[in-house]
mmCIF file of C-alpha atoms in Angstrom:
data_model
loop_
_atom_site.group_PDB
_atom_site.id
_atom_site.type_symbol
_atom_site.label_atom_id
_atom_site.label_comp_id
_atom_site.label_asym_id
_atom_site.label_seq_id
_atom_site.Cartn_x
_atom_site.Cartn_y
_atom_site.Cartn_z
ATOM 1 C CA MET F 1 36.820 76.508 98.149
ATOM 2 C CA ARG F 2 37.987 78.536 101.148
ATOM 3 C CA ARG F 3 41.555 78.692 99.816
ATOM 4 C CA ARG F 4 40.304 79.785 96.393
ATOM 5 C CA LEU F 5 38.295 82.589 97.996
ATOM 6 C CA LEU F 6 41.354 83.601 100.049
ATOM 7 C CA ILE F 7 43.490 83.814 96.919
ATOM 8 C CA GLN F 8 40.886 85.956 95.187
ATOM 9 C CA VAL F 9 40.667 88.254 98.217
ATOM 10 C CA LEU F 10 44.468 88.497 98.364
ATOM 11 C CA ALA F 11 44.669 89.214 94.678
ATOM 12 C CA VAL F 12 42.228 92.079 95.103
ATOM 13 C CA ALA F 13 44.161 93.328 98.173
ATOM 14 C CA ALA F 14 47.370 93.321 96.165
ATOM 15 C CA LEU F 15 45.801 95.101 93.214
ATOM 16 C CA PRO F 16 47.221 98.535 93.983
ATOM 17 C CA LEU F 17 50.543 96.952 93.052
ATOM 18 C CA PHE F 18 49.196 95.975 89.652
ATOM 19 C CA VAL F 19 47.661 99.122 88.190
ATOM 20 C CA ALA F 20 50.350 100.716 85.968
ATOM 21 C CA PRO F 21 54.025 100.075 85.209
ATOM 22 C CA ALA F 22 56.225 100.960 88.169
ATOM 23 C CA PHE F 23 59.759 100.591 89.364
ATOM 24 C CA THR F 24 60.602 99.365 92.839
ATOM 25 C CA ALA F 25 63.709 99.983 94.886
ATOM 26 C CA GLY F 26 65.668 97.465 96.883
ATOM 27 C CA GLU F 27 65.749 93.745 96.346
ATOM 28 C CA GLY F 28 63.612 93.049 93.318
ATOM 29 C CA GLY F 29 62.606 89.983 91.409
ATOM 30 C CA GLY F 30 63.781 88.719 88.068
ATOM 31 C CA SER F 31 62.236 91.623 86.184
ATOM 32 C CA GLY F 32 65.083 93.995 87.003
ATOM 33 C CA GLY F 33 62.976 95.896 89.514
ATOM 34 C CA GLN F 34 60.062 96.519 87.146
ATOM 35 C CA THR F 35 56.638 95.313 88.262
ATOM 36 C CA THR F 36 53.985 95.024 85.581
ATOM 37 C CA GLN F 37 50.648 96.111 86.984
ATOM 38 C CA CYS F 38 47.081 95.457 85.905
ATOM 39 C CA LYS F 39 43.647 96.953 86.363
ATOM 40 C CA LYS F 40 41.503 96.172 89.382
ATOM 41 C CA GLY F 41 40.576 92.502 89.685
ATOM 42 C CA GLU F 42 43.500 91.246 87.585
ATOM 43 C CA VAL F 43 47.106 90.152 88.101
ATOM 44 C CA TRP F 44 50.054 89.841 85.704
ATOM 45 C CA ASP F 45 50.615 86.334 84.356
ATOM 46 C CA LYS F 46 54.284 86.045 83.318
ATOM 47 C CA LYS F 47 53.653 82.983 81.177
ATOM 48 C CA LYS F 48 50.804 84.539 79.205
ATOM 49 C CA LYS F 49 52.437 87.984 79.356
ATOM 50 C CA LYS F 50 49.120 89.669 80.058
ATOM 51 C CA CYS F 51 46.778 90.632 82.863
ATOM 52 C CA VAL F 52 44.335 87.896 83.862
ATOM 53 C CA THR F 53 41.698 87.246 86.505
ATOM 54 C CA PRO F 54 43.466 85.364 89.345
ATOM 55 C CA GLN F 55 42.746 81.681 89.887
ATOM 56 C CA TYR F 56 44.075 79.222 92.442
ATOM 57 C CA GLY F 57 47.579 77.996 91.653
ATOM 58 C CA MET F 58 48.191 80.333 88.745
ATOM 59 C CA LEU F 59 50.943 82.476 90.320
ATOM 60 C CA ASP F 60 54.485 81.168 90.470
ATOM 61 C CA ASP F 61 56.637 81.692 93.553
ATOM 62 C CA ASP F 62 58.598 84.523 91.937
ATOM 63 C CA SER F 63 55.367 86.450 91.360
ATOM 64 C CA ILE F 64 54.239 85.699 94.917
ATOM 65 C CA TYR F 65 57.618 86.887 96.232
ATOM 66 C CA GLU F 66 57.496 90.106 94.196
ATOM 67 C CA ALA F 67 53.946 90.932 95.311
ATOM 68 C CA GLY F 68 54.768 90.093 98.953
ATOM 69 C CA HIS F 69 57.970 92.126 98.850
ATOM 70 C CA ASP F 70 56.173 95.126 97.377
ATOM 71 C CA LEU F 71 53.388 94.912 99.961
ATOM 72 C CA ALA F 72 55.929 94.681 102.801
ATOM 73 C CA MET F 73 57.876 97.672 101.487
ATOM 74 C CA ALA F 74 54.604 99.598 101.279
ATOM 75 C CA GLY F 75 53.966 98.907 104.974
ATOM 76 C CA ARG F 76 51.083 96.535 104.268
ATOM 77 C CA TYR F 77 52.535 93.777 106.430
ATOM 78 C CA ASP F 78 49.493 91.595 107.065
ATOM 79 C CA GLU F 79 48.676 91.588 103.353
ATOM 80 C CA ALA F 80 52.297 90.685 102.584
ATOM 81 C CA ILE F 81 52.109 87.769 105.007
ATOM 82 C CA SER F 82 48.888 86.537 103.400
ATOM 83 C CA VAL F 83 50.439 86.638 99.940
ATOM 84 C CA LEU F 84 53.822 85.165 100.919
ATOM 85 C CA THR F 85 52.240 82.182 102.671
ATOM 86 C CA LEU F 86 50.815 81.097 99.295
ATOM 87 C CA ALA F 87 54.284 80.201 97.994
ATOM 88 C CA ALA F 88 54.675 76.561 97.007
ATOM 89 C CA ASN F 89 58.321 76.509 98.147
ATOM 90 C CA LYS F 90 58.092 77.102 101.886
ATOM 91 C CA GLN F 91 61.899 76.946 102.090
ATOM 92 C CA ASP F 92 62.654 79.864 99.749
ATOM 93 C CA PRO F 93 64.915 82.175 101.816
ATOM 94 C CA ARG F 94 63.478 85.245 100.068
ATOM 95 C CA ILE F 95 59.958 84.293 101.097
ATOM 96 C CA LEU F 96 61.086 83.480 104.649
ATOM 97 C CA ASN F 97 62.950 86.787 104.861
ATOM 98 C CA TYR F 98 59.908 88.884 104.004
ATOM 99 C CA LEU F 99 57.655 86.792 106.218
ATOM 100 C CA GLY F 100 60.088 87.621 109.030
ATOM 101 C CA TYR F 101 60.209 91.280 108.026
ATOM 102 C CA SER F 102 56.427 91.576 107.873
ATOM 103 C CA HIS F 103 55.831 89.799 111.172
ATOM 104 C CA ARG F 104 58.516 91.904 112.874
ATOM 105 C CA HIS F 105 57.048 95.160 111.614
ATOM 106 C CA SER F 106 53.583 94.004 112.688
ATOM 107 C CA GLY F 107 54.866 93.729 116.255
ATOM 108 C CA ARG F 108 55.406 89.958 116.236
ATOM 109 C CA VAL F 109 59.178 90.184 116.625
ATOM 110 C CA THR F 110 59.608 86.667 118.016
ATOM 111 C CA VAL F 111 57.750 85.177 115.038
ATOM 112 C CA GLY F 112 59.922 87.261 112.717
ATOM 113 C CA LEU F 113 63.081 85.978 114.412
ATOM 114 C CA GLY F 114 61.997 82.419 113.650
ATOM 115 C CA TYR F 115 61.573 83.148 109.943
ATOM 116 C CA TYR F 116 64.953 84.911 109.780
ATOM 117 C CA GLU F 117 66.689 81.994 111.512
ATOM 118 C CA GLU F 118 65.101 79.519 109.102
ATOM 119 C CA ALA F 119 66.193 81.612 106.092
ATOM 120 C CA LEU F 120 69.762 81.689 107.429
ATOM 121 C CA ARG F 121 69.724 77.950 108.075
ATOM 122 C CA ILE F 122 69.052 77.530 104.344
ATOM 123 C CA ASP F 123 71.362 80.331 103.130
ATOM 124 C CA PRO F 124 73.830 81.587 105.762
ATOM 125 C CA ASN F 125 75.261 84.101 103.269
ATOM 126 C CA TYR F 126 71.979 85.970 102.757
ATOM 127 C CA THR F 127 73.161 89.245 104.267
ATOM 128 C CA LEU F 128 69.859 91.082 103.883
ATOM 129 C CA VAL F 129 68.357 88.555 106.306
ATOM 130 C CA ARG F 130 71.272 89.207 108.650
ATOM 131 C CA GLU F 131 70.621 92.951 108.499
ATOM 132 C CA TYR F 132 66.942 92.493 109.318
ATOM 133 C CA LEU F 133 67.765 89.943 112.015
ATOM 134 C CA GLY F 134 70.149 92.450 113.602
ATOM 135 C CA GLU F 135 67.399 95.081 113.570
ATOM 136 C CA ALA F 136 65.045 92.587 115.230
ATOM 137 C CA HIS F 137 67.622 91.977 117.958
ATOM 138 C CA LEU F 138 67.757 95.725 118.566
ATOM 139 C CA GLN F 139 63.965 95.835 118.814
ATOM 140 C CA ILE F 140 64.094 93.416 121.740
ATOM 141 C CA GLY F 141 67.090 95.178 123.313
ATOM 142 C CA ASP F 142 69.671 92.538 122.342
ATOM 143 C CA LEU F 143 72.659 94.669 121.341
ATOM 144 C CA ALA F 144 75.037 91.691 121.376
ATOM 145 C CA GLY F 145 72.813 89.791 118.939
ATOM 146 C CA ALA F 146 72.739 92.762 116.574
ATOM 147 C CA GLN F 147 76.513 93.187 116.780
ATOM 148 C CA GLN F 148 76.966 89.498 116.044
ATOM 149 C CA GLN F 149 74.947 89.882 112.838
ATOM 150 C CA LEU F 150 76.992 92.955 111.914
ATOM 151 C CA MET F 151 80.191 90.899 112.280
ATOM 152 C CA GLU F 152 78.674 88.131 110.127
ATOM 153 C CA ILE F 153 77.801 90.648 107.407
ATOM 154 C CA GLU F 154 81.314 92.107 107.546
ATOM 155 C CA LYS F 155 82.801 88.622 107.228
ATOM 156 C CA ARG F 156 80.741 87.947 104.093
ATOM 157 C CA THR F 157 80.644 91.291 102.286
ATOM 158 C CA GLY F 158 82.912 93.716 104.110
ATOM 159 C CA LYS F 159 82.159 97.080 105.652
ATOM 160 C CA GLY F 160 81.268 98.675 102.335
ATOM 161 C CA SER F 161 78.053 96.732 101.742
ATOM 162 C CA ARG F 162 74.624 98.309 101.996
ATOM 163 C CA GLU F 163 73.552 95.772 104.628
ATOM 164 C CA TYR F 164 76.588 96.507 106.801
ATOM 165 C CA GLY F 165 76.011 100.256 106.576
ATOM 166 C CA MET F 166 72.302 99.993 107.386
ATOM 167 C CA LEU F 167 72.752 97.733 110.415
ATOM 168 C CA SER F 168 75.752 99.716 111.649
ATOM 169 C CA GLU F 169 73.650 102.875 111.499
ATOM 170 C CA GLN F 170 70.839 101.184 113.430
ATOM 171 C CA ILE F 171 73.280 100.014 116.102
ATOM 172 C CA ASP F 172 74.752 103.517 116.431
ATOM 173 C CA HIS F 173 71.241 104.947 116.795
ATOM 174 C CA PHE F 174 70.444 102.316 119.441
ATOM 175 C CA LEU F 175 73.572 103.205 121.407
ATOM 176 C CA ARG F 176 72.765 106.945 121.284
ATOM 177 C CA SER F 177 69.198 106.516 122.504
#
């Protein structure tokens, strides 16, 4: 009963994401970056292809990831964490990445580091995790750790990747300050 209530509360908290069609930037889900949104009190059900009142267990992990990602990108970190922890697959690197991101941005950098490390244990080539992990190292003053992640990104995607450029810029800013 408590979990069902939590899911309903989370669904209502995530509702601003589900009000009208929108396009999101960055790493999106399988919908090509488009998030279908519904009126207050409802969520999009991919299987039924319509807005429905949320019920326990009705959202698949991709929908949970997309909602959690969007909440995190909107700066609603605690809400993102609440949504992402509902995922059935607790080993999905995407879910772990945004749990790490949300914890880190909420000031729980050490918790975030743990989620990033777990995501990389599962998928060492996930360079977005490496970028965020490097930023977390900078937050705790660990320049060497950030530079190590930058080298790992370069090894996997080269210097021209978005992740390399973003982390390199953060390192340069850290060195100037």
